[in-house]
Amino acid sequence: MSPEAKDTSIVSTFLGEYPKKKESYMKDAEAVADICTQALRDENLFESCLIKKRAKALESLRKKLEVRAREHGRKYDTMESIENDIVDLSGVRVACRDLADISRIQRIVQGKFIIIRKKDHGKLAPQVTPGFQPQFSGYDGVHYLVRLKEDDTIKYNLQNCCARQVEIQVMTILHTMYADAQHGDYKDGSNKKRKFAREFDNFRGCLATAEGMALDWGEKEARHEEKDAQPFATTDGIGHCFRKWIDQNGPGWARREEPGHSPTLATFLTACNMNTPKALTSLLDAHLGPYSEEKYVSLRREYTPVEINLVIYLLDQVLLTTESETRAAEPDNPLFQIRAIMSAIIWTSKLFRPEWEWQDKLLMKGDRETLRRGLNWLDSIEQLSFLSGEPLEREEDIQILNGLWDWFEKHNERPIRLAFAMAKRGVLRDIATADKYGDLRYVLHPFLDALRWSCKTVPMSLVPETTR
């Protein structure tokens, strides 16, 4: 038998037996598609991808073999040589919405299968009609020729087919549309190819434009995300980001409210490891969304007559509303306790106006004598030695500190609770030096003078102005 006759006989036999074998080719494709589906789910990519599987249609196979023989002079001497040459008898296509996901999908394919060959189809489209050269690259996709790993052949009961190969095509959904259109044109013959050559080139141009825009957008998004993850360089930067979000995304009521003190917000964000545009934006999205005006109005009533602003509202939402309890960072450390109490007093003075109103609220809980004794103790410059690291050893000092800590811990007035919650969370003031200690004394002295003057039945708002 001549080589030509033998080739014709093998091709005819293969085509004759193919309908019976097609089901097994489909099983191979189904196994590969299932593995891809599970892997994409694990990587949170499945929802943005389309997965198709198929065994090659008989007529499509016949035409492909004819083209191979006519245009490439391909001859086959065994049935296996046809299987090795027609690599897409079993095929799976993974099409993703975002161009940026292509590399992630390729890593999945390379990790889940035995890779026989990889081919990148991104070359310039061939000249399909005399005098016309396409301006844009044609079909663009990455094709993998793979086999199942041994464990998967057992899992899918394909032990007898483990040597067979499956083609996996990875591309974007846009290129899938182009591939389908081009493939249909290819099947309809050369006359239609010539007729639609320019239309296809226009289609390719649109794809190239869309692809370029997607890449540009992806790069901008990546730069934006990288910038958003970097810490703020200055307090002014925090204030600018805060006001910009309010102006562009905030509800109408928030734009009418006083924004608040940027340095306070900066200190809080830094202490809570939230000192980035991304973290601040998430905080604002969470607490200034729908129904936030009702929460704000309700909270303002709880603080009345003390005035609040948007920064105070955010701090309250994080420390007192969202978190059921703010635990002390170092509750058994006397040094931390001293710094926290001092910081709470300073924060109360910094955050709330008018001053005598929060002083009234401070006195609305517990015994004033315990408070007076504790504040006088804090006012002693001797505490600077404790702040410098010397141990608190005297029993009297420990009792005074514990009494003052309990006073703040059990206080139920919201302004005092918020300032103390900030301090317990670790938002501490720098009071370890004499000049910084002056900030505390600046707050304490007028309050102590008024406290000595007043009695339990006299509110701070009635203390003479000269004393306050």
Coordinates of C-alpha atoms in Angstrom, one line a residue:
M1 CA 0.0 0.0 0.0
S2 CA 1.4 3.4 -1.0
P3 CA 2.0 6.0 1.7
E4 CA -0.8 8.1 0.3
A5 CA -3.3 5.3 0.4
K6 CA -2.2 4.3 3.9
D7 CA -2.7 7.9 5.1
T8 CA -6.1 8.0 3.6
S9 CA -7.0 4.7 5.2
I10 CA -5.9 5.8 8.6
V11 CA -7.7 9.2 8.4
S12 CA -10.9 7.5 7.3
T13 CA -10.6 4.9 10.1
F14 CA -10.0 7.6 12.7
L15 CA -13.0 9.6 11.4
G16 CA -15.2 6.5 11.4
E17 CA -14.4 5.6 14.9
Y18 CA -14.4 9.2 16.3
P19 CA -18.2 9.3 17.1
K20 CA -17.7 6.4 19.5
K21 CA -14.7 8.0 21.1
K22 CA -16.1 11.5 21.3
E23 CA -17.7 10.8 24.7
S24 CA -14.4 9.8 26.2
Y25 CA -12.8 13.0 24.8
M26 CA -15.7 14.9 26.4
K27 CA -15.0 13.3 29.8
D28 CA -11.4 14.5 29.6
A29 CA -12.6 18.0 28.9
E30 CA -15.2 17.8 31.8
A31 CA -12.5 16.7 34.2
V32 CA -10.2 19.6 33.2
A33 CA -13.0 22.1 33.4
D34 CA -14.0 20.9 36.8
I35 CA -10.5 21.2 38.2
C36 CA -10.3 24.8 36.7
T37 CA -13.6 25.7 38.2
Q38 CA -12.6 24.6 41.7
A39 CA -9.3 26.4 41.5
L40 CA -10.9 29.6 40.3
R41 CA -13.4 29.4 43.2
D42 CA -10.5 29.0 45.6
E43 CA -8.8 32.2 44.2
N44 CA -12.1 34.2 44.1
L45 CA -11.9 34.4 40.3
F46 CA -14.8 32.2 39.3
E47 CA -17.5 34.9 39.3
S48 CA -15.6 37.0 36.7
C49 CA -14.8 34.1 34.4
L50 CA -16.6 32.0 31.8
I51 CA -15.6 28.3 31.4
K52 CA -16.5 26.3 28.3
K53 CA -15.7 22.7 27.5
R54 CA -16.2 20.6 24.4
A55 CA -15.1 17.6 22.4
K56 CA -14.3 18.5 18.8
A57 CA -17.2 18.1 16.4
L58 CA -16.8 15.4 13.7
E59 CA -17.3 17.8 10.8
S60 CA -14.8 20.3 12.3
L61 CA -12.3 17.5 12.7
R62 CA -12.8 16.4 9.1
K63 CA -12.2 19.9 7.8
K64 CA -9.1 20.4 10.0
L65 CA -7.6 17.2 8.7
E66 CA -8.3 18.2 5.1
V67 CA -6.6 21.6 5.7
R68 CA -3.6 19.9 7.2
A69 CA -3.2 17.6 4.2
R70 CA -3.9 20.3 1.6
E71 CA -1.9 23.3 3.0
H72 CA 0.8 21.5 5.1
G73 CA 1.1 18.2 3.3
R74 CA 0.5 16.4 6.6
K75 CA 0.5 12.6 6.5
Y76 CA -0.4 10.1 9.2
D77 CA 0.9 6.6 9.7
T78 CA -0.9 5.7 12.9
M79 CA -4.1 6.6 14.8
E80 CA -1.9 8.0 17.6
S81 CA -0.2 10.4 15.2
I82 CA -3.5 12.0 14.5
E83 CA -4.3 12.4 18.2
N84 CA -0.8 14.0 18.7
D85 CA -1.3 16.4 15.8
I86 CA -4.9 17.5 16.5
V87 CA -4.3 18.8 20.0
D88 CA -7.8 20.2 20.6
L89 CA -9.9 17.0 20.4
S90 CA -10.7 17.8 24.0
G91 CA -10.8 21.5 24.8
V92 CA -11.5 23.9 27.6
R93 CA -11.7 27.7 27.4
V94 CA -11.2 29.9 30.4
A95 CA -12.3 33.5 29.5
C96 CA -11.9 36.2 32.1
R97 CA -13.4 39.7 32.3
D98 CA -10.3 41.5 33.5
L99 CA -7.1 41.5 31.5
A100 CA -5.2 41.7 34.8
D101 CA -6.5 38.2 35.8
I102 CA -4.8 36.4 32.8
S103 CA -1.5 35.9 34.7
R104 CA -3.3 34.6 37.8
I105 CA -5.3 32.1 35.7
Q106 CA -2.1 31.0 33.9
R107 CA -0.5 30.3 37.3
I108 CA -3.5 28.1 38.2
V109 CA -3.2 26.1 35.0
Q110 CA 0.5 25.6 35.4
G111 CA 0.0 24.4 39.0
K112 CA -2.9 22.1 38.4
F113 CA -1.8 20.1 35.3
I114 CA 1.1 18.5 33.7
I115 CA 2.1 21.0 31.0
I116 CA 3.1 19.5 27.7
R117 CA 3.3 22.7 25.7
K118 CA 2.5 26.4 26.0
K119 CA 1.8 28.6 23.0
D120 CA 1.1 32.3 23.0
H121 CA -1.2 33.3 20.1
G122 CA -0.5 37.0 19.9
K123 CA 1.2 37.4 16.6
L124 CA 0.3 39.7 13.7
A125 CA -2.6 38.4 11.7
P126 CA -1.6 36.9 8.4
Q127 CA -2.4 38.7 5.1
V128 CA -5.7 37.3 4.0
T129 CA -6.3 39.2 0.8
P130 CA -3.9 40.6 -1.8
G131 CA -3.0 44.2 -1.1
F132 CA -4.5 44.3 2.3
Q133 CA -2.3 43.9 5.4
P134 CA -4.1 44.0 8.8
Q135 CA -2.9 46.8 11.0
F136 CA -3.7 45.1 14.3
S137 CA -2.7 41.8 15.9
G138 CA -5.3 39.1 15.5
Y139 CA -6.5 36.5 17.9
D140 CA -4.8 36.8 21.2
G141 CA -4.8 34.0 23.7
V142 CA -2.5 31.5 25.5
H143 CA -3.0 27.8 24.7
Y144 CA -1.8 25.1 27.0
L145 CA -1.6 21.5 26.1
V146 CA -1.9 19.5 29.3
R147 CA -2.4 16.1 30.9
L148 CA -4.1 15.3 34.1
K149 CA -2.0 14.6 37.1
E150 CA -2.1 11.0 38.4
D151 CA -4.3 11.7 41.4
D152 CA -6.8 13.5 39.2
T153 CA -7.0 10.6 36.7
I154 CA -7.9 8.3 39.6
K155 CA -10.4 10.9 41.0
Y156 CA -12.2 11.2 37.7
N157 CA -11.9 7.5 36.8
L158 CA -9.8 8.3 33.7
Q159 CA -6.9 5.9 34.2
N160 CA -7.3 4.5 30.7
C161 CA -7.1 8.0 29.2
C162 CA -4.3 9.5 31.3
A163 CA -2.0 9.8 28.4
R164 CA -4.4 11.9 26.4
Q165 CA -4.0 15.6 26.1
V166 CA -6.4 18.5 26.6
E167 CA -6.1 22.0 25.2
I168 CA -6.8 24.8 27.6
Q169 CA -7.3 28.3 26.1
V170 CA -6.8 31.3 28.4
M171 CA -8.1 34.7 27.1
T172 CA -10.3 37.6 27.9
I173 CA -14.0 37.6 27.1
L174 CA -13.4 40.3 24.4
H175 CA -10.9 38.0 22.6
T176 CA -13.4 35.1 23.0
M177 CA -15.9 37.1 21.0
Y178 CA -13.3 37.8 18.3
A179 CA -12.1 34.2 18.3
D180 CA -15.7 32.9 17.8
A181 CA -16.3 35.4 14.9
Q182 CA -13.0 34.6 13.2
H183 CA -13.5 30.9 13.6
G184 CA -17.0 31.0 12.0
D185 CA -15.5 33.0 9.2
Y186 CA -12.7 30.5 8.8
K187 CA -15.2 27.7 8.4
D188 CA -17.2 29.5 5.8
G189 CA -14.4 29.5 3.2
S190 CA -11.9 31.9 1.7
N191 CA -14.5 34.1 -0.2
K192 CA -16.1 35.2 3.1
K193 CA -12.7 35.7 4.6
R194 CA -11.7 38.1 1.9
K195 CA -15.1 39.9 2.2
F196 CA -14.8 40.5 5.9
A197 CA -11.0 41.0 6.1
R198 CA -11.3 44.7 6.8
E199 CA -14.2 44.3 9.2
F200 CA -12.2 41.9 11.2
D201 CA -9.3 44.3 11.2
N202 CA -11.6 47.0 12.6
F203 CA -12.7 44.6 15.2
R204 CA -9.1 43.9 16.1
G205 CA -8.5 47.6 16.4
C206 CA -11.4 48.0 18.8
L207 CA -10.0 45.1 20.9
A208 CA -6.5 46.7 20.9
T209 CA -8.0 50.0 22.1
A210 CA -10.0 48.3 24.8
E211 CA -7.0 46.3 25.9
G212 CA -4.8 49.3 26.1
M213 CA -7.5 51.2 28.1
A214 CA -7.8 48.2 30.4
L215 CA -4.1 48.0 31.0
D216 CA -3.9 51.7 31.6
W217 CA -6.8 51.6 34.0
G218 CA -5.3 48.6 35.8
E219 CA -1.9 50.4 36.2
K220 CA -3.6 53.5 37.5
E221 CA -5.6 51.4 40.0
A222 CA -2.5 49.6 41.1
R223 CA -0.7 52.9 41.7
H224 CA -3.7 54.3 43.5
E225 CA -4.0 51.3 45.7
E226 CA -0.3 51.4 46.5
K227 CA -0.6 55.1 47.4
D228 CA -3.7 54.5 49.5
A229 CA -1.8 51.9 51.5
Q230 CA 1.1 54.3 52.4
P231 CA 0.9 56.1 55.8
F232 CA 0.0 59.8 55.8
A233 CA 3.1 62.0 55.7
T234 CA 1.5 64.9 57.7
T235 CA -1.5 65.8 59.8
D236 CA -2.5 68.2 57.0
G237 CA -2.7 65.2 54.7
I238 CA -5.2 63.5 57.0
G239 CA -7.3 66.6 57.2
H240 CA -7.3 67.0 53.5
C241 CA -8.3 63.4 52.9
F242 CA -11.0 63.6 55.5
R243 CA -12.5 66.9 54.1
K244 CA -12.2 65.6 50.5
W245 CA -14.2 62.5 51.4
I246 CA -16.8 64.5 53.2
D247 CA -17.2 66.9 50.2
Q248 CA -17.3 64.2 47.5
N249 CA -18.9 61.2 49.2
G250 CA -20.4 62.4 52.5
P251 CA -24.1 62.7 53.1
G252 CA -25.6 66.2 53.0
W253 CA -26.0 66.5 56.8
A254 CA -22.2 65.8 57.3
R255 CA -21.2 68.6 55.0
R256 CA -23.1 71.0 57.2
E257 CA -21.4 69.8 60.5
E258 CA -18.2 70.9 62.0
P259 CA -15.5 68.5 60.8
G260 CA -13.4 68.5 64.0
H261 CA -9.8 68.5 65.0
S262 CA -7.4 66.9 62.5
P263 CA -4.5 66.4 64.9
T264 CA -6.8 64.4 67.2
L265 CA -7.9 62.2 64.4
A266 CA -4.2 61.8 63.3
T267 CA -3.2 60.7 66.8
F268 CA -6.0 58.2 67.0
L269 CA -5.4 56.7 63.5
T270 CA -1.7 56.3 64.3
A271 CA -2.3 54.7 67.6
C272 CA -4.8 52.2 66.0
N273 CA -2.5 51.4 63.0
M274 CA -5.1 53.0 60.7
N275 CA -2.9 55.9 59.5
T276 CA -3.5 55.4 55.7
P277 CA -5.9 56.8 53.2
K278 CA -7.3 53.3 52.7
A279 CA -8.0 52.8 56.4
L280 CA -9.5 56.3 56.8
T281 CA -11.7 55.9 53.8
S282 CA -13.0 52.5 55.1
L283 CA -13.7 54.2 58.5
L284 CA -15.7 56.9 56.8
D285 CA -17.6 54.5 54.5
A286 CA -18.5 52.4 57.5
H287 CA -19.8 55.2 59.8
L288 CA -21.0 58.0 57.5
G289 CA -23.3 55.9 55.3
P290 CA -27.1 55.4 55.2
Y291 CA -28.9 56.2 58.5
S292 CA -25.8 57.9 59.9
E293 CA -27.7 61.2 60.4
E294 CA -30.1 59.5 62.8
K295 CA -27.1 58.1 64.8
Y296 CA -25.4 61.5 64.9
V297 CA -28.5 63.3 66.1
S298 CA -29.1 60.6 68.8
L299 CA -25.4 60.8 69.9
R300 CA -25.5 64.6 70.1
R301 CA -28.3 64.3 72.6
E302 CA -26.2 62.0 74.8
Y303 CA -23.4 64.6 74.8
T304 CA -25.6 67.6 75.4
P305 CA -24.7 70.3 76.5
V306 CA -21.2 69.3 75.4
E307 CA -20.7 70.1 71.7
I308 CA -19.6 67.3 69.3
N309 CA -18.3 67.2 65.7
L310 CA -17.6 64.6 63.0
V311 CA -14.3 63.6 64.5
I312 CA -15.8 63.0 67.9
Y313 CA -18.7 61.1 66.3
L314 CA -16.2 58.8 64.5
L315 CA -14.2 58.2 67.7
D316 CA -17.4 57.4 69.6
Q317 CA -18.5 55.0 66.9
V318 CA -15.3 53.1 66.9
L319 CA -14.5 53.1 70.7
L320 CA -17.9 53.1 72.4
T321 CA -20.6 52.0 69.8
T322 CA -19.0 49.4 67.6
E323 CA -16.8 48.0 70.3
S324 CA -18.9 46.8 73.3
E325 CA -15.9 47.4 75.6
T326 CA -12.5 49.0 75.1
R327 CA -10.0 47.1 77.1
A328 CA -6.9 48.7 78.5
A329 CA -3.7 47.9 76.5
E330 CA -1.8 47.3 79.7
P331 CA -4.3 47.3 82.6
D332 CA -1.9 46.0 85.3
N333 CA 0.9 48.4 84.5
P334 CA 1.0 51.4 86.9
L335 CA 3.0 53.5 84.4
F336 CA 0.4 52.9 81.7
Q337 CA -2.4 53.7 84.2
I338 CA -0.9 57.0 85.2
R339 CA -0.3 58.0 81.5
A340 CA -3.8 56.8 80.5
I341 CA -5.5 58.9 83.3
M342 CA -3.4 62.0 82.5
S343 CA -4.1 61.5 78.8
A344 CA -7.9 61.1 79.4
I345 CA -8.0 64.4 81.3
I346 CA -6.1 66.2 78.6
W347 CA -8.2 64.6 75.8
T348 CA -11.4 65.7 77.6
S349 CA -10.1 69.2 77.7
K350 CA -9.0 69.1 74.0
L351 CA -12.2 67.5 72.6
F352 CA -15.0 69.1 74.5
R353 CA -16.4 72.6 74.8
P354 CA -17.5 74.5 76.8
E355 CA -15.0 73.5 79.4
W356 CA -17.2 73.8 82.5
E357 CA -19.8 71.4 80.9
W358 CA -17.4 68.5 80.8
Q359 CA -16.1 69.4 84.3
D360 CA -19.7 69.2 85.5
K361 CA -20.0 65.7 83.9
L362 CA -16.8 64.6 85.4
L363 CA -18.2 65.4 88.9
M364 CA -21.5 63.7 88.3
K365 CA -20.1 60.3 89.3
G366 CA -18.5 59.1 92.6
D367 CA -17.1 60.9 95.6
R368 CA -15.6 64.3 94.9
E369 CA -13.0 63.9 97.7
T370 CA -11.6 60.8 96.0
L371 CA -11.4 62.7 92.8
R372 CA -9.8 65.7 94.5
R373 CA -7.3 63.6 96.3
G374 CA -6.3 61.7 93.1
L375 CA -6.0 64.9 91.0
N376 CA -3.9 66.6 93.6
W377 CA -1.6 63.5 93.5
L378 CA -1.4 63.7 89.8
D379 CA -0.6 67.4 90.1
S380 CA 2.6 66.6 92.0
I381 CA 5.7 67.0 90.0
E382 CA 6.9 63.8 91.7
Q383 CA 4.8 61.8 89.3
L384 CA 7.4 62.6 86.7
S385 CA 9.7 60.1 88.3
F386 CA 7.1 57.4 87.8
L387 CA 6.7 58.5 84.2
S388 CA 10.4 58.1 83.7
G389 CA 10.2 54.4 84.7
E390 CA 10.7 54.4 88.5
P391 CA 8.5 51.7 90.2
L392 CA 5.4 52.8 92.1
E393 CA 6.2 51.2 95.5
R394 CA 4.4 53.2 98.3
E395 CA 1.1 51.6 99.3
E396 CA -0.6 55.0 99.6
D397 CA 0.4 55.9 96.0
I398 CA -1.0 52.6 94.7
Q399 CA -4.3 53.1 96.5
I400 CA -4.7 56.6 95.1
L401 CA -3.9 55.4 91.6
N402 CA -6.3 52.5 91.9
G403 CA -9.1 54.8 93.2
L404 CA -8.6 57.2 90.4
W405 CA -8.5 54.4 87.8
D406 CA -11.8 53.0 89.2
W407 CA -13.3 56.5 89.1
F408 CA -12.7 56.8 85.3
E409 CA -13.4 53.1 84.7
K410 CA -16.9 53.3 86.2
H411 CA -17.9 56.7 84.9
N412 CA -21.1 56.7 82.8
E413 CA -21.0 60.1 81.2
R414 CA -20.2 59.7 77.5
P415 CA -17.6 62.5 77.1
I416 CA -15.6 61.1 80.0
R417 CA -16.0 57.5 78.7
L418 CA -14.8 58.5 75.3
A419 CA -11.7 60.3 76.5
F420 CA -10.8 57.4 78.8
A421 CA -11.5 54.8 76.1
M422 CA -9.1 56.6 73.8
A423 CA -6.4 56.6 76.5
K424 CA -7.0 52.9 77.3
R425 CA -6.8 52.1 73.6
G426 CA -3.3 53.5 73.6
V427 CA -4.0 57.0 72.3
L428 CA -1.7 58.6 74.9
R429 CA -0.3 62.1 75.3
D430 CA 3.4 62.6 75.7
I431 CA 3.7 63.7 79.3
A432 CA 7.1 62.3 80.3
T433 CA 8.9 65.6 80.3
A434 CA 8.4 68.7 82.4
D435 CA 7.3 70.9 79.5
K436 CA 4.8 68.3 78.3
Y437 CA 3.6 67.8 81.9
G438 CA 2.7 71.5 81.8
D439 CA -0.2 70.6 79.4
L440 CA -1.8 68.5 82.2
R441 CA -1.3 71.2 84.8
Y442 CA -2.8 73.8 82.5
V443 CA -6.0 71.7 82.6
L444 CA -5.8 70.5 86.2
H445 CA -5.2 73.8 88.0
P446 CA -8.4 75.7 87.2
F447 CA -10.4 72.5 87.7
L448 CA -8.8 71.8 91.1
D449 CA -9.4 75.4 92.2
A450 CA -13.0 75.1 91.3
L451 CA -13.2 71.7 92.9
R452 CA -11.8 73.0 96.2
W453 CA -14.3 75.9 96.1
S454 CA -17.4 73.8 95.2
C455 CA -19.4 71.4 97.3
K456 CA -21.3 68.3 96.1
T457 CA -24.5 70.3 95.5
V458 CA -23.0 73.0 93.4
P459 CA -22.5 72.4 89.6
M460 CA -19.3 73.6 88.0
S461 CA -21.4 75.9 85.7
L462 CA -22.3 77.9 88.8
V463 CA -18.7 78.3 90.0
P464 CA -17.6 82.0 89.7
E465 CA -15.9 82.8 86.4
T466 CA -12.9 84.2 88.2
T467 CA -12.4 80.8 89.9
R468 CA -12.8 78.9 86.7

